[in-house]
Short mmCIF file of C-alpha atoms in Angstrom, two decimals:
data_model
loop_
_atom_site.label_atom_id
_atom_site.label_comp_id
_atom_site.label_asym_id
_atom_site.label_seq_id
_atom_site.Cartn_x
_atom_site.Cartn_y
_atom_site.Cartn_z
CA MET Z 1 22.04 61.16 186.56
CA ALA Z 2 19.38 59.68 188.87
CA TYR Z 3 16.57 57.56 187.46
CA THR Z 4 13.92 60.02 188.64
CA ASP Z 5 15.68 62.85 186.79
CA LEU Z 6 15.71 60.76 183.63
CA LEU Z 7 12.04 59.90 184.11
CA ARG Z 8 11.11 63.58 184.32
CA GLN Z 9 13.06 64.38 181.18
CA LEU Z 10 11.60 61.47 179.22
CA THR Z 11 7.96 61.85 180.22
CA VAL Z 12 7.29 64.10 177.24
CA ASP Z 13 5.22 63.69 174.11
CA CYS Z 14 6.06 61.35 171.23
CA LYS Z 15 3.59 60.29 168.55
CA ASP Z 16 3.55 58.65 165.14
CA ASN Z 17 1.06 58.06 162.35
CA GLY Z 18 1.91 54.38 161.83
CA ARG Z 19 4.59 55.24 159.27
CA ALA Z 20 6.77 57.88 160.91
CA PHE Z 21 7.09 59.94 164.08
CA ILE Z 22 5.17 63.20 163.88
CA VAL Z 23 5.82 64.47 167.45
CA ASP Z 24 9.46 63.98 168.45
CA GLU Z 25 10.05 65.66 171.82
CA ARG Z 26 11.05 62.38 173.49
CA ILE Z 27 13.25 61.38 170.55
CA ARG Z 28 15.18 64.64 170.82
CA THR Z 29 15.62 64.05 174.56
CA ILE Z 30 16.93 60.52 174.02
CA ARG Z 31 19.39 61.66 171.38
CA SER Z 32 20.67 64.42 173.64
CA LEU Z 33 21.08 62.10 176.63
CA LEU Z 34 23.02 59.51 174.62
CA THR Z 35 25.30 61.94 172.79
CA ALA Z 36 28.21 61.49 175.21
CA SER Z 37 27.55 57.78 175.88
CA SER Z 38 29.47 54.78 174.55
CA TYR Z 39 26.55 53.99 172.21
CA GLN Z 40 26.25 54.84 168.55
CA LEU Z 41 23.04 55.31 166.58
CA TRP Z 42 23.25 52.28 164.32
CA ARG Z 43 20.06 52.53 162.28
CA GLU Z 44 17.24 55.06 162.06
CA GLY Z 45 13.88 54.52 160.43
CA GLY Z 46 10.52 56.17 160.39
CA LEU Z 47 9.44 54.26 163.49
CA SER Z 48 12.63 53.15 165.22
CA PHE Z 49 16.04 54.23 166.51
CA VAL Z 50 18.56 51.48 167.15
CA TYR Z 51 21.65 51.97 169.34
CA ALA Z 52 24.61 49.67 169.93
CA LYS Z 53 28.21 49.80 171.08
CA PRO Z 54 30.88 49.13 168.43
CA GLY Z 55 31.62 45.77 170.05
CA PHE Z 56 28.10 44.53 169.36
CA PHE Z 57 28.86 43.58 165.79
CA SER Z 58 31.62 41.15 166.74
CA SER Z 59 29.65 39.56 169.60
CA GLU Z 60 28.82 35.90 169.14
CA TYR Z 61 25.73 36.16 171.34
CA LYS Z 62 23.37 39.08 170.70
CA VAL Z 63 20.54 40.49 172.82
CA LEU Z 64 17.96 43.08 171.83
CA ILE Z 65 16.18 45.35 174.33
CA SER Z 66 13.13 47.00 172.77
CA THR Z 67 11.26 49.85 174.47
CA HIS Z 68 8.51 51.81 172.77
CA ILE Z 69 8.48 55.59 172.91
CA ASP Z 70 5.09 56.38 171.36
CA CYS Z 71 2.33 57.49 173.71
CA VAL Z 72 -1.37 58.33 173.52
CA TYR Z 73 -1.39 61.12 176.11
CA GLN Z 74 -2.51 64.66 175.39
CA HIS Z 75 -0.72 65.95 178.49
CA CYS Z 76 2.47 64.38 179.85
CA PHE Z 77 3.49 64.96 183.47
CA VAL Z 78 5.37 63.63 186.50
CA GLU Z 79 4.59 64.57 190.07
CA ASP Z 80 5.56 63.46 193.57
CA THR Z 81 2.53 62.42 195.61
CA ASP Z 82 4.35 61.38 198.79
CA GLU Z 83 7.32 59.26 199.77
CA ALA Z 84 5.68 56.04 198.55
CA TYR Z 85 4.66 56.95 194.99
CA LEU Z 86 5.39 58.86 191.84
CA LYS Z 87 2.43 59.77 189.66
CA GLY Z 88 2.56 60.47 185.95
CA THR Z 89 1.98 59.43 182.36
CA PHE Z 90 4.54 56.63 182.39
CA ASP Z 91 3.58 54.46 179.39
CA ASN Z 92 6.34 53.95 178.36
CA SER Z 93 8.71 56.58 179.76
CA ALA Z 94 9.22 54.53 182.95
CA THR Z 95 11.11 51.80 181.11
CA ASN Z 96 12.68 54.21 178.60
CA ALA Z 97 14.31 55.78 181.65
CA ALA Z 98 15.37 52.38 183.00
CA VAL Z 99 17.32 51.28 179.94
CA ILE Z 100 18.84 54.73 179.39
CA ASP Z 101 19.94 54.74 183.04
CA LEU Z 102 21.84 51.49 182.42
CA MET Z 103 23.24 52.77 179.11
CA LEU Z 104 24.58 55.97 180.64
CA ARG Z 105 26.20 54.05 183.49
CA ASP Z 106 27.64 51.56 180.95
CA GLU Z 107 26.09 48.64 182.82
CA LEU Z 108 25.08 46.63 179.73
CA ASP Z 109 27.44 44.32 177.86
CA ASP Z 110 28.66 45.10 174.34
CA SER Z 111 26.40 42.29 173.13
CA VAL Z 112 23.21 44.26 173.94
CA MET Z 113 21.47 46.37 171.31
CA ILE Z 114 18.72 48.83 172.24
CA ALA Z 115 15.77 49.77 170.02
CA PHE Z 116 13.42 52.68 170.71
CA THR Z 117 10.26 52.01 168.71
CA GLY Z 118 7.00 53.60 167.61
CA ASP Z 119 3.51 52.36 166.75
CA GLU Z 120 3.48 49.92 169.68
CA GLU Z 121 0.10 51.22 170.80
CA ILE Z 122 -1.52 50.08 167.54
CA ASN Z 123 0.34 47.69 165.20
CA SER Z 124 3.95 47.45 166.50
CA HIS Z 125 5.31 48.49 163.11
CA GLY Z 126 8.38 49.86 164.90
CA ALA Z 127 9.31 46.34 166.02
CA VAL Z 128 8.76 45.04 162.48
CA GLU Z 129 11.02 47.79 161.16
CA VAL Z 130 13.76 46.73 163.59
CA MET Z 131 13.56 43.16 162.29
CA HIS Z 132 13.86 44.41 158.72
CA PHE Z 133 17.03 46.26 159.76
CA LEU Z 134 18.39 43.08 161.33
CA GLN Z 135 17.54 41.02 158.25
CA GLN Z 136 19.21 43.51 155.92
CA SER Z 137 22.38 43.56 158.01
CA GLU Z 138 22.32 39.78 158.49
CA HIS Z 139 22.46 39.99 162.29
CA ARG Z 140 20.75 37.18 164.18
CA ILE Z 141 19.41 38.03 167.63
CA ASP Z 142 19.51 35.27 170.25
CA ARG Z 143 17.04 36.87 172.66
CA ALA Z 144 14.83 39.95 172.87
CA ILE Z 145 13.58 41.67 176.02
CA VAL Z 146 10.60 43.96 175.52
CA LEU Z 147 10.15 46.65 178.17
CA ASP Z 148 6.79 48.06 179.20
CA VAL Z 149 4.62 49.08 182.11
CA THR Z 150 1.80 46.87 183.35
CA ASN Z 151 -0.96 46.65 185.94
CA GLU Z 152 0.01 43.05 186.63
CA GLY Z 153 1.76 42.53 189.96
CA TRP Z 154 0.87 45.91 191.47
CA ALA Z 155 -1.45 44.45 194.10
CA ASP Z 156 1.24 41.89 194.99
CA GLU Z 157 3.83 44.66 195.37
CA ALA Z 158 5.90 42.96 192.67
CA VAL Z 159 9.06 44.69 191.50
CA PHE Z 160 8.55 43.38 187.97
CA SER Z 161 6.49 41.02 185.87
CA VAL Z 162 7.60 38.66 183.12
CA GLU Z 163 4.96 38.39 180.41
CA ASN Z 164 4.37 36.93 176.95
CA ASP Z 165 7.33 34.58 176.73
CA ARG Z 166 7.84 33.31 173.18
CA GLY Z 167 10.05 30.73 171.52
CA PHE Z 168 12.41 29.60 174.30
CA ASP Z 169 13.68 26.05 174.47
CA ILE Z 170 13.39 24.16 177.75
CA LEU Z 171 16.99 24.83 178.84
CA SER Z 172 16.79 28.57 178.20
CA GLY Z 173 13.45 28.75 179.97
CA TYR Z 174 14.92 26.94 182.95
CA GLN Z 175 17.86 29.34 183.07
CA ILE Z 176 15.56 32.37 182.93
CA VAL Z 177 13.49 31.03 185.83
CA ASN Z 178 16.67 30.40 187.81
CA ALA Z 179 17.83 33.99 187.18
CA LEU Z 180 14.47 35.33 188.36
CA GLN Z 181 14.55 33.20 191.50
CA ALA Z 182 18.14 34.17 192.22
CA SER Z 183 17.15 37.84 192.28
CA GLN Z 184 14.90 37.11 195.29
CA LEU Z 185 12.71 40.01 194.17
CA PRO Z 186 8.91 39.72 194.29
CA CYS Z 187 7.60 39.16 190.77
CA VAL Z 188 4.72 37.70 188.79
CA PHE Z 189 4.78 35.59 185.63
CA LEU Z 190 2.12 35.57 182.90
CA HIS Z 191 2.62 33.34 179.88
CA ASP Z 192 -0.11 35.12 177.89
CA ALA Z 193 -0.75 38.75 178.77
CA GLU Z 194 -1.91 41.84 176.89
CA PRO Z 195 -0.48 42.17 173.36
CA ASP Z 196 2.85 43.95 173.04
CA GLU Z 197 5.90 43.84 170.80
CA THR Z 198 6.73 40.26 171.79
CA TRP Z 199 3.91 39.18 169.48
CA GLU Z 200 5.85 40.60 166.52
CA TYR Z 201 9.38 39.69 167.59
CA GLY Z 202 8.23 36.16 168.44
CA LYS Z 203 6.83 35.42 165.00
CA GLY Z 204 9.53 37.27 163.03
CA ILE Z 205 8.93 38.14 159.38
CA PRO Z 206 7.64 34.98 157.69
CA GLY Z 207 10.00 33.78 155.00
CA THR Z 208 12.44 36.63 155.68
CA TYR Z 209 13.57 36.79 159.29
CA PRO Z 210 13.17 34.10 161.99
CA GLY Z 211 11.20 34.66 165.16
CA ILE Z 212 13.27 35.85 168.11
CA PRO Z 213 12.91 34.12 171.50
CA CYS Z 214 11.56 36.91 173.67
CA PHE Z 215 9.61 38.03 176.71
CA SER Z 216 8.38 41.26 178.25
CA LEU Z 217 9.97 42.60 181.42
CA CYS Z 218 7.37 44.97 182.81
CA MET Z 219 7.28 47.54 185.59
CA PRO Z 220 4.05 47.38 187.66
CA VAL Z 221 1.97 50.55 187.98
CA ASP Z 222 -1.49 51.33 189.31
CA GLY Z 223 -4.15 53.02 187.22
CA ASP Z 224 -5.23 53.37 183.61
CA MET Z 225 -1.98 53.33 181.64
CA HIS Z 226 -3.51 55.27 178.73
CA SER Z 227 -5.27 57.95 180.76
CA ASP Z 228 -4.10 61.55 181.05
CA ALA Z 229 -4.79 61.17 184.79
CA GLY Z 230 -1.58 59.14 184.99
CA VAL Z 231 -0.60 56.08 187.00
CA TYR Z 232 1.21 55.43 190.27
CA LEU Z 233 4.74 54.01 190.37
CA ARG Z 234 6.59 52.81 193.47
CA PRO Z 235 10.06 54.39 193.64
CA SER Z 236 11.03 51.49 195.91
CA SER Z 237 10.76 49.10 192.95
CA ILE Z 238 13.09 51.00 190.62
CA GLU Z 239 16.45 49.71 191.85
CA GLY Z 240 15.25 46.11 191.72
CA TYR Z 241 13.86 46.57 188.22
CA LEU Z 242 17.19 47.98 187.03
CA ASP Z 243 19.07 45.09 188.63
CA ILE Z 244 16.94 42.37 187.01
CA LEU Z 245 17.00 44.11 183.62
CA LYS Z 246 20.79 44.25 183.76
CA ALA Z 247 21.05 40.61 184.87
CA LEU Z 248 18.71 39.29 182.17
CA ALA Z 249 20.21 41.43 179.40
CA ASN Z 250 23.79 40.43 180.20
CA ALA Z 251 23.08 36.73 180.81
CA ARG Z 252 24.11 34.08 178.29
CA LEU Z 253 21.24 31.63 178.09
#
């Protein structure tokens, strides 16, 4: 299934009250799309759905991809404006579609777990819930990649931005930079950007679960990301974004 088809299916409503999802149209779509995939629903909470392949649990190196599914829109839509842009309410269906595209094509290693989370727009309690799951199951995560949309890099025609890096040692940071440079894709890097789930994953749960080295891999868009008027997305950036997400998720750093 093409990315744009997934985007249209996933740009639907999903809301929570800070404790549980109360509008679940996007959740039902995700579950339906992944039914015939190689992924299993590992854990389900009020604000998160965590998928992994069976081989994840025996992997020595573990990576988490986290992508929030809650939205603030009253009306969700996707439309074609011309050959250069898609327009729609893409926070955060644009990156939901990206990771599901890779999952359905089985492009991610067994060592990669995927979390779909809620409450990102307010307190990121979905991310905290995921860490409680990990603590209870005694699984340590070596690296987390948080997916989101951003205004950063749009004017530079960047394919992606890397934002809010947290907790990496010098060697891992060097390897990440090398992977980004090797992609030869236009990108921007912001050490401190707008708050997102990295702020929670990076600090962990004090006294209970250690902070996870993490960063955000964002897809640049133009416009107010929280407006019902929607934002613009360059279809020309999608393939590159998928490629770098796959490379960074599957890398051993």
